[in-house]
Coordinates of C-alpha atoms in Angstrom, one line a residue:
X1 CA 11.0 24.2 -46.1
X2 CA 14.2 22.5 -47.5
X3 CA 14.9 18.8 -48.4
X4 CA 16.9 18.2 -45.2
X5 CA 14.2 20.6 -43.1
X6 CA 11.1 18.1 -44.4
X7 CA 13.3 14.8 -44.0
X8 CA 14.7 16.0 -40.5
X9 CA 10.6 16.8 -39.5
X10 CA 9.3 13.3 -40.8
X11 CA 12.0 11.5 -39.0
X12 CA 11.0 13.6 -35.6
X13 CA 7.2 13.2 -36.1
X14 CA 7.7 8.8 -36.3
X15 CA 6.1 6.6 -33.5
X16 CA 8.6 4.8 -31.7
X17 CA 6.7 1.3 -32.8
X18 CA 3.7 1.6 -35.5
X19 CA -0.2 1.7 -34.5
X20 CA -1.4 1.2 -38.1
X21 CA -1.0 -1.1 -40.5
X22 CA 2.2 -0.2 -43.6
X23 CA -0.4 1.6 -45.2
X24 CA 0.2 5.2 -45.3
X25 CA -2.6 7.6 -44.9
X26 CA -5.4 5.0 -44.6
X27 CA -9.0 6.0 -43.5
X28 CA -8.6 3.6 -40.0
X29 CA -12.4 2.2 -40.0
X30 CA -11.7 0.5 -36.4
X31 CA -15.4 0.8 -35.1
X32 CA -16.8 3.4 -36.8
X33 CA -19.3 1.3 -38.8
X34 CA -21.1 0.5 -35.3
X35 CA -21.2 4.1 -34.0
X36 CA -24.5 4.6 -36.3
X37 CA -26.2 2.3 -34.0
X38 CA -25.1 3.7 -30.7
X39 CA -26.0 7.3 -31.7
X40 CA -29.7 5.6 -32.5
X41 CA -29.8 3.6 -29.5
X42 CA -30.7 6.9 -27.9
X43 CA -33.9 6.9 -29.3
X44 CA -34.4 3.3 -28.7
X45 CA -34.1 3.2 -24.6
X46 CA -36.2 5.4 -22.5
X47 CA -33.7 4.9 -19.7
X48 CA -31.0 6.0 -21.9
X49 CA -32.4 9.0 -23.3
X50 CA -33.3 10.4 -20.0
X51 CA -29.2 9.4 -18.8
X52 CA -28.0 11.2 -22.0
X53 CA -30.3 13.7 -21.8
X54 CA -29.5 15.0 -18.3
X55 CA -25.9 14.7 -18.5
X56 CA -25.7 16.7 -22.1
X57 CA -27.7 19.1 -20.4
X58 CA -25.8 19.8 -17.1
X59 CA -23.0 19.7 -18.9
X60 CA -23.9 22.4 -21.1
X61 CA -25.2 24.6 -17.9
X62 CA -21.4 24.9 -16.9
X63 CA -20.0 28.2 -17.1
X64 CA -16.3 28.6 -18.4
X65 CA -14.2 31.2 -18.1
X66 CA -10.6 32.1 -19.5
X67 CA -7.7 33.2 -17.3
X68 CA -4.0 33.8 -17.6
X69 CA -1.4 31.5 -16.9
X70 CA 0.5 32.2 -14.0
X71 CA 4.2 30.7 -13.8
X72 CA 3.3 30.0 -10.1
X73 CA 0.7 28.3 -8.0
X74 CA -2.0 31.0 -7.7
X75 CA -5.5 30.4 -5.6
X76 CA -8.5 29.9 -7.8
X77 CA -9.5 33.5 -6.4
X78 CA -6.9 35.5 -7.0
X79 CA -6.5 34.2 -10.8
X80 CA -6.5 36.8 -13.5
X81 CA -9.6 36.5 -15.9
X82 CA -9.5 37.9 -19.5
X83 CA -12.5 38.8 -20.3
X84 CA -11.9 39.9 -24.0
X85 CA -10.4 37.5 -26.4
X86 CA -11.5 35.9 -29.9
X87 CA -11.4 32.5 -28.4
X88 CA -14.1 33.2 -25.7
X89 CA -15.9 35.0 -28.7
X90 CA -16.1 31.6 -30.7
X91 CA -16.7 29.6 -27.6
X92 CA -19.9 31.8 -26.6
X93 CA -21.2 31.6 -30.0
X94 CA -19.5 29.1 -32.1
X95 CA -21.5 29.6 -35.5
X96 CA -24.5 31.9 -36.8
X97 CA -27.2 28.5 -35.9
X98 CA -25.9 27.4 -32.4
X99 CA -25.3 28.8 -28.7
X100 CA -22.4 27.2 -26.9
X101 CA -25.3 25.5 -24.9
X102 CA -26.6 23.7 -28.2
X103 CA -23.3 22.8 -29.2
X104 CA -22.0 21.2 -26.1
X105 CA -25.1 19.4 -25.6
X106 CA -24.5 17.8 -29.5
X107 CA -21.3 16.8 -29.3
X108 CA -21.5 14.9 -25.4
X109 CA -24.2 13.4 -26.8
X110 CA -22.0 12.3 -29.2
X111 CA -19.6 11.4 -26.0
X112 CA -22.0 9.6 -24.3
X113 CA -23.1 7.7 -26.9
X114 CA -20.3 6.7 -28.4
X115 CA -16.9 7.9 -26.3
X116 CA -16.1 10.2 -29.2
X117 CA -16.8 14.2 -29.8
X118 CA -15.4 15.9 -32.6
X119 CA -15.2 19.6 -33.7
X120 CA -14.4 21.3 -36.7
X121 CA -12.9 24.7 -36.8
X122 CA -14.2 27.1 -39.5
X123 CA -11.6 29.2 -40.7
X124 CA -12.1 32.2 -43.2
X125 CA -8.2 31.8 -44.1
X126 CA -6.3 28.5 -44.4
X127 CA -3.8 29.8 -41.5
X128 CA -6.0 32.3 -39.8
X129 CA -7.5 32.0 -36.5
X130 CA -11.1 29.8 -36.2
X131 CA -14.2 32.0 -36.8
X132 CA -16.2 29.3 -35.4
X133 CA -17.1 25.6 -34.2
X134 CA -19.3 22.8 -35.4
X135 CA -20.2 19.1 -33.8
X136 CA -19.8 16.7 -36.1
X137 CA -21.0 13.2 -35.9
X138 CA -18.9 10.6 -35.0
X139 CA -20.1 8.2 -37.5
X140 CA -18.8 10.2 -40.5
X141 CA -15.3 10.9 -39.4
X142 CA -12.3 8.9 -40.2
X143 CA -8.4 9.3 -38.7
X144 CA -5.9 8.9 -41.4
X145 CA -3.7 6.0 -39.5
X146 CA 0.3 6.2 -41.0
X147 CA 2.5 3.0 -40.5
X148 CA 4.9 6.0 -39.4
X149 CA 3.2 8.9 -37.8
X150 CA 0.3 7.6 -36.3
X151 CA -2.4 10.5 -37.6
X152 CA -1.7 12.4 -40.3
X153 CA -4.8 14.0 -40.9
X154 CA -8.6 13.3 -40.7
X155 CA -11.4 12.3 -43.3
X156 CA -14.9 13.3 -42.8
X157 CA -17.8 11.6 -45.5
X158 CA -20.3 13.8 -46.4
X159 CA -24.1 12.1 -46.4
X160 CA -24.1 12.0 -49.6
X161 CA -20.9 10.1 -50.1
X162 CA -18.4 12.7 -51.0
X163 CA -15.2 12.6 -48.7
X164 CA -13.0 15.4 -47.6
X165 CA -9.9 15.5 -46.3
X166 CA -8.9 17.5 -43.2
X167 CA -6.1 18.4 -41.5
X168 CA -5.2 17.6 -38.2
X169 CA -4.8 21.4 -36.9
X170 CA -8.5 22.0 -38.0
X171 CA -9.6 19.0 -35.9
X172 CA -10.9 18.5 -32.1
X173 CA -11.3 15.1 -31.3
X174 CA -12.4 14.4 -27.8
X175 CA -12.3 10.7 -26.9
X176 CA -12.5 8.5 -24.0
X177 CA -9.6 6.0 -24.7
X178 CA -10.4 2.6 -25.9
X179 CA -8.3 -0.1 -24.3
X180 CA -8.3 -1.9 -28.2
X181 CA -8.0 1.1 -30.3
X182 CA -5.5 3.9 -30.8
X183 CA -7.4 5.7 -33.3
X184 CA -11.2 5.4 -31.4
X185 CA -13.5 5.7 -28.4
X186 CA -15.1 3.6 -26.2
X187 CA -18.7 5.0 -24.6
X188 CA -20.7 3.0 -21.8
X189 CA -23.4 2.0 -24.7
X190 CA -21.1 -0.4 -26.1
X191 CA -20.9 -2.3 -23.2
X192 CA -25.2 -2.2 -22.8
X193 CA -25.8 -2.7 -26.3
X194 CA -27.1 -6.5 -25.9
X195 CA -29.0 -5.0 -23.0
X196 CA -30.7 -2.1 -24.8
X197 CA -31.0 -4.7 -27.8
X198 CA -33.3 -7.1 -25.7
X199 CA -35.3 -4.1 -24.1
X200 CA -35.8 -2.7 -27.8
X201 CA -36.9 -6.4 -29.0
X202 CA -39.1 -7.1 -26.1
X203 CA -41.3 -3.8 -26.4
X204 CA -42.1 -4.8 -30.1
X205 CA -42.6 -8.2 -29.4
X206 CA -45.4 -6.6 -27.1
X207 CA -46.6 -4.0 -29.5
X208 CA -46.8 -6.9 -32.2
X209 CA -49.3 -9.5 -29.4
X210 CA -51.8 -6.2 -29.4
X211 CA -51.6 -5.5 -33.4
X212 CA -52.1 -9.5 -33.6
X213 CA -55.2 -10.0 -31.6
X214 CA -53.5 -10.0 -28.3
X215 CA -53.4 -13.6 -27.9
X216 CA -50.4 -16.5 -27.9
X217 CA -49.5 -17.2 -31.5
X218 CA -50.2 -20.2 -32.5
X219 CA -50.5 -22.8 -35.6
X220 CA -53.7 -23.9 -37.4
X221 CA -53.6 -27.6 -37.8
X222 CA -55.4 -29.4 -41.1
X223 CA -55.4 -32.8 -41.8
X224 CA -55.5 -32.5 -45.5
X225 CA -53.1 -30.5 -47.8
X226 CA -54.4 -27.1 -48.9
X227 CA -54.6 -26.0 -52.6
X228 CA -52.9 -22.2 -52.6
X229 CA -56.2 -21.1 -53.1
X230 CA -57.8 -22.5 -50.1
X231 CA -54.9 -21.4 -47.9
X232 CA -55.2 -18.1 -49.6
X233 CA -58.7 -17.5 -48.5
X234 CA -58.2 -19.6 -44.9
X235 CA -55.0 -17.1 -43.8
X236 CA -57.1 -14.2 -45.5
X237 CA -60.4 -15.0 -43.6
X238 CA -58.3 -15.2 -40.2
X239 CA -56.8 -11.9 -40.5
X240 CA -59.7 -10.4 -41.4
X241 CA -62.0 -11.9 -38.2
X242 CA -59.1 -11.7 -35.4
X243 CA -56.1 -9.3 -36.5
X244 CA -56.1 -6.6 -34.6
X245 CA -56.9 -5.1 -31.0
X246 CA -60.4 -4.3 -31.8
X247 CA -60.9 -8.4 -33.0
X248 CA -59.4 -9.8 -29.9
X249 CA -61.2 -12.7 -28.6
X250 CA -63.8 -13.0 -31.6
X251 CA -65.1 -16.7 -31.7
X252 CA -63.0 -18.6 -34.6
X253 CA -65.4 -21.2 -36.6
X254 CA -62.9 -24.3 -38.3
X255 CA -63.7 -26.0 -40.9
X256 CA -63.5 -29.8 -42.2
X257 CA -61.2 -30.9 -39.0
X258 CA -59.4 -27.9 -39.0
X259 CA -58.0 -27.0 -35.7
X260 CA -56.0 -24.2 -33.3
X261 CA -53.3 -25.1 -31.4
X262 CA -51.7 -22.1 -29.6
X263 CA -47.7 -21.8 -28.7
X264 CA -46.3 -23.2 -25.4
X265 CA -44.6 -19.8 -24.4
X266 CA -47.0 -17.2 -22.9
X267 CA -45.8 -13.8 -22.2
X268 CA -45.6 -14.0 -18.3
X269 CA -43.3 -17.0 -19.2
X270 CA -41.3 -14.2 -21.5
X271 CA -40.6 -12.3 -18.1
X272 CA -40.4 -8.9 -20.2
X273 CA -40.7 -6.4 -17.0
X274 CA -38.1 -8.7 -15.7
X275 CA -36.2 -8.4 -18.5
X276 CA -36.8 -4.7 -19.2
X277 CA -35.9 -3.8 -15.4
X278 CA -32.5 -5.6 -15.8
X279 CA -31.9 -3.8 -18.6
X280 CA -32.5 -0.2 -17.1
X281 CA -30.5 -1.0 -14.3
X282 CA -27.7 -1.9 -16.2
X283 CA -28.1 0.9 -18.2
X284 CA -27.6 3.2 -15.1
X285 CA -24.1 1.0 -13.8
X286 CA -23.0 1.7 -17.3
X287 CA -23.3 5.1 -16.4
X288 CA -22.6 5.6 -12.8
X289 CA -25.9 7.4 -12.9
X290 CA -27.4 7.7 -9.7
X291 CA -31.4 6.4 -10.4
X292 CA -32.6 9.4 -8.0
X293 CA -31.5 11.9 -11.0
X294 CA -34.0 9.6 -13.1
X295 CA -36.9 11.2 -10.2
X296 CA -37.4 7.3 -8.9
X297 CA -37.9 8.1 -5.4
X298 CA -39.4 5.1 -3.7
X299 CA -36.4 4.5 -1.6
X300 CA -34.9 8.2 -1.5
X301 CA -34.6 10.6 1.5
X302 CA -33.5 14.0 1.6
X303 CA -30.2 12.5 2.9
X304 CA -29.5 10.5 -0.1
X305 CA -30.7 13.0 -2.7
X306 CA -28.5 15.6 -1.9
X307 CA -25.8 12.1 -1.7
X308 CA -26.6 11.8 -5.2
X309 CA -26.7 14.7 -6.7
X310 CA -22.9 15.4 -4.9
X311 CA -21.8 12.1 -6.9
X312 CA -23.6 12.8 -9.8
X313 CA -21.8 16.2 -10.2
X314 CA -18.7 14.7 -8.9
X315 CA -18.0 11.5 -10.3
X316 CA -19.8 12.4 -13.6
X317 CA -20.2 15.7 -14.6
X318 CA -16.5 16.6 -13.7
X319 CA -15.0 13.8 -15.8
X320 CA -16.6 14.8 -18.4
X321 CA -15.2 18.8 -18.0
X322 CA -11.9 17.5 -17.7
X323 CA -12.4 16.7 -20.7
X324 CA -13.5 19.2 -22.3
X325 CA -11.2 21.6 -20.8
X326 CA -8.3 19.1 -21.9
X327 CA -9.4 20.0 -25.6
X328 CA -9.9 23.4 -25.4
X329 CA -6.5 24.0 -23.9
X330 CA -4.9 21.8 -25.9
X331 CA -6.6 21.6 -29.4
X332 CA -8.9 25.0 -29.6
X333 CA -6.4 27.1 -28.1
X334 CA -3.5 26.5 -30.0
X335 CA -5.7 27.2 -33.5
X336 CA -5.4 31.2 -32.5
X337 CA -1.5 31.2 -32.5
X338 CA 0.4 33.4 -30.5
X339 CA -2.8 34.8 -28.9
X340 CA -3.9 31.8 -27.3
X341 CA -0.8 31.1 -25.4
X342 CA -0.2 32.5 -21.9
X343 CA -4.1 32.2 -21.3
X344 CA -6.2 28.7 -20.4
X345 CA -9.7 27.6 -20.2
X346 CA -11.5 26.9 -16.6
X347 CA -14.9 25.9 -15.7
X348 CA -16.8 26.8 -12.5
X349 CA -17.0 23.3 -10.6
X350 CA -20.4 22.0 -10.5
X351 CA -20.3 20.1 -7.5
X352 CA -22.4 21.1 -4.5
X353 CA -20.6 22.1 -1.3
X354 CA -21.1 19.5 1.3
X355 CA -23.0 20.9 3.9
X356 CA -22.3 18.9 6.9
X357 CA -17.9 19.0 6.0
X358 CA -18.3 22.9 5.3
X359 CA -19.8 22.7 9.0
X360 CA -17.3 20.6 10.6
X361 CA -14.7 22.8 9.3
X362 CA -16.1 26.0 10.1
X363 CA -16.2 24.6 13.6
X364 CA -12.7 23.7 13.5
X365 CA -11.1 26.8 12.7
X366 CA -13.8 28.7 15.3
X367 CA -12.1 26.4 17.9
X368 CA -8.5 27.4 16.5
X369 CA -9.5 30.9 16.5
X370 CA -10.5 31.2 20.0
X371 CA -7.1 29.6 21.0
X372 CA -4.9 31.8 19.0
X373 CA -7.3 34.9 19.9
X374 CA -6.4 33.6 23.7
X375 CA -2.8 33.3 23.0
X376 CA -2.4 36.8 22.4
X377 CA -2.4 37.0 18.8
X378 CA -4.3 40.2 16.5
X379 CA -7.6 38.7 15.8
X380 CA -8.2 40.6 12.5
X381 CA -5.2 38.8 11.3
X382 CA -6.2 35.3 13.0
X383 CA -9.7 36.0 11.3
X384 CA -7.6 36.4 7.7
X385 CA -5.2 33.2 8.4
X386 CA -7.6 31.3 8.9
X387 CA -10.3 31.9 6.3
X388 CA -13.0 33.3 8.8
X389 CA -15.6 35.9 8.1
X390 CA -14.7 39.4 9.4
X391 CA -16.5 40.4 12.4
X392 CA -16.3 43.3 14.6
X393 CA -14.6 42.9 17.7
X394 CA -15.6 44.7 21.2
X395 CA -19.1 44.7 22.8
X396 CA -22.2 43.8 20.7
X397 CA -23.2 47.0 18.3
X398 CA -20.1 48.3 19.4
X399 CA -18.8 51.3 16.5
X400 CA -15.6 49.4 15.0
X401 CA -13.6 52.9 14.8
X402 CA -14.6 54.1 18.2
X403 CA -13.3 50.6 19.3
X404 CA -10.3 49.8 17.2
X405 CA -9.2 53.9 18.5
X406 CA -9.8 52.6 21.6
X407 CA -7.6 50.1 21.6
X408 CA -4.8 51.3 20.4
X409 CA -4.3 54.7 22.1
X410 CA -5.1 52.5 25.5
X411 CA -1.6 51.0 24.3
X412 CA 0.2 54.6 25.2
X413 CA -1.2 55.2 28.5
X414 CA 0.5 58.5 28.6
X415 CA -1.1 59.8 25.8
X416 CA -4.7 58.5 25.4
X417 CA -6.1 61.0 28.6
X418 CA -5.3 63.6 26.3
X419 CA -5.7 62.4 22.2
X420 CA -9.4 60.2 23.1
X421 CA -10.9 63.3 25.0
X422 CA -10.2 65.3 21.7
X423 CA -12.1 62.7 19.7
X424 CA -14.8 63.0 21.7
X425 CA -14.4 59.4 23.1
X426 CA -14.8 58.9 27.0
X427 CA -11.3 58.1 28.8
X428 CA -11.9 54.2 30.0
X429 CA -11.5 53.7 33.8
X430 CA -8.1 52.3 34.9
X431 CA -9.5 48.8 35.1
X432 CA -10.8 48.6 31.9
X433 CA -7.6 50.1 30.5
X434 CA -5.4 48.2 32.1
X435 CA -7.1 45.1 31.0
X436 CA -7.3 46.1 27.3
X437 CA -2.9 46.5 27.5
X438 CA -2.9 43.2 28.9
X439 CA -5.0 41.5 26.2
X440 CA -2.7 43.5 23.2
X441 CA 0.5 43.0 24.9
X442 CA 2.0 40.6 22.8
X443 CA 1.0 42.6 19.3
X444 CA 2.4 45.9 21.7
X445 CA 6.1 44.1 22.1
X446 CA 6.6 43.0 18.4
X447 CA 5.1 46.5 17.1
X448 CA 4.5 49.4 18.8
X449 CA 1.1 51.5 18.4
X450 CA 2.6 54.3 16.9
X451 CA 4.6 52.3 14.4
X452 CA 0.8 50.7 13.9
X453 CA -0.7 53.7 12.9
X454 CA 2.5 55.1 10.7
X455 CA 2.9 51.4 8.8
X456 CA -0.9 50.7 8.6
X457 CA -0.3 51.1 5.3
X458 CA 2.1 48.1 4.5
X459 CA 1.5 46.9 1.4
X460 CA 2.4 49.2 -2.1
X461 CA 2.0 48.9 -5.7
X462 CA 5.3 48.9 -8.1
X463 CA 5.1 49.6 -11.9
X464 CA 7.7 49.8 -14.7
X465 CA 7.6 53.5 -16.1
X466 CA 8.6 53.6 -19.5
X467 CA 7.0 54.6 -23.2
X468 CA 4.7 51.3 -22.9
X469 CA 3.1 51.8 -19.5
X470 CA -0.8 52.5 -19.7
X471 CA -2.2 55.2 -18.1
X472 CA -3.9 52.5 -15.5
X473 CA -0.5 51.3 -14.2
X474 CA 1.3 54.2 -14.0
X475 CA -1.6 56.1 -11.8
X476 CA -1.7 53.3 -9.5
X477 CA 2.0 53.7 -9.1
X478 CA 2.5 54.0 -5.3
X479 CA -0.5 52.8 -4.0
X480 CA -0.6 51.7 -0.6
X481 CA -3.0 48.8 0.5
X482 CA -3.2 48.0 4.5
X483 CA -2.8 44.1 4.1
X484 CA -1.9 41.4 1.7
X485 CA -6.0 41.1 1.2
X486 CA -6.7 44.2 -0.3
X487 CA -3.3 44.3 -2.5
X488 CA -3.9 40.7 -3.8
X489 CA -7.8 42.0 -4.8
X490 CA -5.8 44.5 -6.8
X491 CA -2.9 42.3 -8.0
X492 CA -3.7 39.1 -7.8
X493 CA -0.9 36.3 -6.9
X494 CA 1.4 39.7 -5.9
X495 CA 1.9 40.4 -9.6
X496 CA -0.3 42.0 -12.9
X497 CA -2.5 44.9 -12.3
X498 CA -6.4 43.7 -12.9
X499 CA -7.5 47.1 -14.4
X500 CA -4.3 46.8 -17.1
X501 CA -5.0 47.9 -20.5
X502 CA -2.4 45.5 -21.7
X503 CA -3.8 42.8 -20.0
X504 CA -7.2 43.3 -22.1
X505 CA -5.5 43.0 -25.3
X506 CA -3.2 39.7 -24.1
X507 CA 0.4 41.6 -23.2
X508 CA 1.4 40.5 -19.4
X509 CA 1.2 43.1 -17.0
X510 CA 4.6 44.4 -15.4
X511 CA 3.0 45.6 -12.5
X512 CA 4.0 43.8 -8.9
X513 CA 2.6 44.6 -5.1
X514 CA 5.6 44.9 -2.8
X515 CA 5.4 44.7 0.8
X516 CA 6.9 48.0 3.0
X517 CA 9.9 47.7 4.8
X518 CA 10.6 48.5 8.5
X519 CA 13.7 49.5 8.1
X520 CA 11.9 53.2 6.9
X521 CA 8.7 54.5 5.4
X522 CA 10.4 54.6 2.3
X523 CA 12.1 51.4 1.8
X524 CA 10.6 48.1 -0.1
X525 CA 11.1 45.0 -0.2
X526 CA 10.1 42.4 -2.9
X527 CA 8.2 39.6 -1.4
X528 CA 8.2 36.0 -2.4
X529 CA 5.1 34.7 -3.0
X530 CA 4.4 30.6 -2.9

C-alpha cells in the first residue's frame, strides 16, 4: 500500500469525536478487573446458577441454519438453504474438544454473567479462512482503545501473564452495550452484585454459628487482667469444650469471677430467609426470568406455565439469538471472504406457538373461506390464499379425480353425456348438473373448462443455456408446475433452482419460474414477484 493509500485509510478509519483517551493503542481496562467476580458469582448463588444454567442451555438447543441472501423479501419457507459450506463446518464443530452445544453454552455464560462473549478464530494461514472457534473468557481480554480509531486491535493475557496481541479481524466480540462504556459490557449480575454479595455473606455467617457451637457469640468477661498464658489456656480450654456442632450446649464452668455474656443480635433478628428470599427474587427481575422455569410451582397453573415458558422463549431466549446471529453475520462470516458473502445465518425461533391465537385465527380465515367459497370463487385456490389445509371437496369419502372430472365436464353440458360415460363415471341427473354449473359459474365466465384443462399447467421453469449450466438446470428446462405452490417448492421466491449444483458450491442460480401466458400455449411471461 502506498504513502498516500495508508494516510488516505487512517484519515477514513478516524471517529468523528474520540472514545479513548490520546493514548494510542492502550489496553482500555474499563471494567474488566470486576468481571473475575461476576464469572464466580455463578458458583456463589444457587438462584443464579440455575438462571444461567437454563438460559446457556436453551440457548445452545437452538438450531441454526445458513441460507442465501435474496435481494427481495422472500417467506421464511420458501428461502434457499445451503447446506454445504466451511462456515456451517466450523460452526457445527468449532475445534477438535467442543460441539457447538459446548461452545455456545461457554461463551453465554460468559454473556450472562458479564454482558460480554468473545471468540477467537483459529486460522492455519494468517489470511486464510477460520478452521475453527474458541470461547474465551471475558476477564482476560483487552480492546486496544485509539484516541483516533476507536479499536485497533485486541489483547488477550494469557494465565500465566504473557500478553498477546490480536487483530481485530480474528476477533468476535459479542456485547450487550454499556450505557458508560464504549469499549465493554454490561450483564444483569452487575446490577445484583450487592444482592448476591449479602446472600453469599449470610450463608457463611450460618455455616460459621454451626462450626462455632451453634450459639450467639458472645464475650467472656474477667474482672482481673490476664497474663498471655492464662488467656492462652482460658481461649484454648473454650474451644476445646464447646467449638463445634458435636459440643453444642456443653455446660461451661468459669473460673475466679469469670463470666459469659452473649451478643444482643440473635439470628432470627438477622432475618437471613428474609434476606436470602429478597435476594433470589431480585436475582430473577435482573433476569426477566420467569420463577416457574426455576420448577417453583406453588402458585402456577397450566395456564401460566405455558404463559411463561412463551415469555421465557420470547423475551429471553430471542434477545439473546439476535445476538448471536448479529455476530455471525457480521463478524464470523466476513473471516471466509468472498465465500461468506451472498449467504446469512438463521436460527429456528424457539418460541412456542400460542395455542389459543393459532385458534382464533384458524377460525377466522374458516369464516373468510366459507364467504369467498359462497361468493363463487375456486375453493382450491381460496384454500391456498388463505393459508388453509387442503381438503377434498364433494361428498364425504368422495374420490377427488372422480369429483374434480365431474365438475368440470358438467361445465360443457354438451359434451359430458358422452366423455363421463367413457370414463366409466355415471352421467349426473339434470338437477344435480345444473346445480354444479351454477356453483362454478363465475370460474366458467373468466376461464372456460377447456382452456382449464389445456392451461392446467401454468406455471414453467426458465434456465440460461450456455457452457456453465449444470446438468440439473438445464434438464429441468421447461418444466411445467400447475400453480405458484408447486413452482415456488421448486424455485423458491420465483428464482434459483433448489437442486442447483452451483448453488452447493456458493455460485447463484440463473434459473427463474415464469408464469404461462394466455395469449398461447407457448408464450411467457416474466412475473414480478413482491
Amino acid at each position: 500500500m502506498t504513502t498516500t493509500l495508508r494516510a488516505l485509510a487512517s484519515v477514513l478509519a478516524r471517529t468523528p469525536v474520540p472514545f479513548a483517551p490520546p493514548v494510542r493503542a492502550g489496553a482500555y481496562l474499563g471494567q474488566n478487573v470486576r468481571s473475575t467476580g461476576q464469572l464466580r458469582s455463578m458458583e456463589a448463588d444457587g438462584t443464579l446458577f440455575a438462571v444461567v444454567a437454563k438460559t446457556s442451555e436453551s440457548l445452545a438447543g437452538v438450531n441454526w441454519r445458513l441460507f442465501r441472501k435474496s435481494s427481495k423479501p422472500v417467506a421464511d419457507d420458501q428461502r434457499v438453504e445451503v447446506t454445504q459450506h466451511q462456515a456451517l463446518k466450523v460452526w457445527d464443530r468449532p475445534n477438535e474438544f467442543m460441539s457447538r452445544q459446548r461452545l455456545v453454552e461457554t461463551f453465554m455464560q460468559h454473556h450472562l454473567l458479564t454482558g460480554e462473549a468473545w471468540l477467537l478464530g483459529e486460522r492455519v494461514t494468517p489470511n486464510g479462512p477460520p478452521t475453527g472457534l474458541w470461547p474465551v473468557r471475558p476477564d482476560r481480554m483487552q480492546p486496544l482503545a485509539d484516541h483516533e480509531e476507536f479499536i485497533v486491535g485486541y489483547e488477550y493475557q494469557a494465565p500465566h501473564g504473557e500478553r498477546i496481541q490480536l487483530e481485530k479481524s480474528d476477533v468476535i466480540c459479542i456485547l450487550r452495550p454499556n450505557p458508560n462504556d464504549h469499549f465493554r459490557g454490561i450483564g444483569p449480575v452487575q446490577s445484583v452484585m450487592s444482592h448476591i454479595d449479602a446472600a453469599k455473606y449470610s450463608a457463611e455467617w450460618n455455616r460459621n454459628f454451626f462450626l462455632n457451637s451453634a450459639e450467639p457469640g458472645g464475650v467472656i468477661e474477667v474482672d482481673t487482667q490476664l497474663s498471655d498464658r492464662d488467656f492462652q489456656r482460658l481461649a484454648a480450654q473454650w474451644n476445646e469444650q464447646h467449638r463445634g456442632v458435636s459440643a453444642a450446649h456443653h455446660v461451661a464452668i468459669l473460673e475466679n469471677g469469670t463470666k459469659w455474656v452473649p451478643n444482643s443480635y440473635t439470628r432470627r433478628d438477622m432475618q437471613f430467609a428474609e434476606l436470602m428470599s429478597i435476594g433470589d427474587d431480585k436475582i430473577l427481575k435482573a433476569f426477566a426470568f420467569p420463577k416457574f422455569m426455576l420448577g417453583i410451582v406453588d402458585d402456577v397453573n397450566r395456564a401460566n406455565a405455558e404463559a411463561s415458558e412463551y415469555i421465557f422463549a420470547k423475551w429471553t431466549l430471542v434477545p439473546a439469538l439476535e445476538r448471536i446471529k448479529d455476530a455471525l453475520n457480521n463478524s464470523f462470516l466476513p473471516m471466509f471472504g468472498a465465500a461468506g458473502s451472498g449467504v446469512e445465518f438463521d436460527y429456528d425461533s424457539p418460541v412456542p406457538e400460542d395455542s389459543a391465537s393459532e385458534d382464533t385465527s384458524l377460525a377466522t380465515r374458516a369464516a373468510a373461506a366459507a364467504e369467498l367459497i359462497g361468493a363463487g370463487f375456486y375453493a382450491p385456490e381460496v384454500q391456498e390464499a388463505l393459508g388453509l389445509p387442503a381438503m377434498s371437496f364433494g361428498e364425504p369419502n368422495a374420490d377427488r379425480d372422480r369429483e374434480l372430472i365431474i365438475k368440470v365436464l358438467t361445465g360443457a353440458p354438451t359434451l359430458a353425456p358422452q366423455l363421463l360415460p367413457l370414463l366409466g363415471i355415471e352421467v349426473p341427473a339434470a338437477p344435480q348438473a345444473d346445480n354444479v354449473v351454477t356453483q362454478i359459474q363465475p370460474a366458467v365466465e373468466a376461464e372456460p373448462p377447456v382452456a382449464n384443462v389445456v392451461a392446467a399447467q401454468r406455471w414453467m421453469a426458465k434456465a440460461v443455456i450456455d457452457d456453465s449450466t449444470c446438468d440439473r438446470c438445464r434438464e429441468n428446462d421447461g418444466q411445467t408446475y400447475k400453480n405458484r405452490a408447486d413452482a415456488y417448492a421448486d424455485y423458491p421466491g420465483g428464482s434459483g433452482y433448489v437442486h442447483c449444483v452451483g448453488e452447493e458450491h456458493g455460485n447463484s442460480c440463473r434459473c427463474r419460474v415464469v408464469k404461462r401466458g394466455k395469449a398461447s400455449d407457448d408464450s411467457d411471461e416474466e412475473v414480478t414477484h413482491g
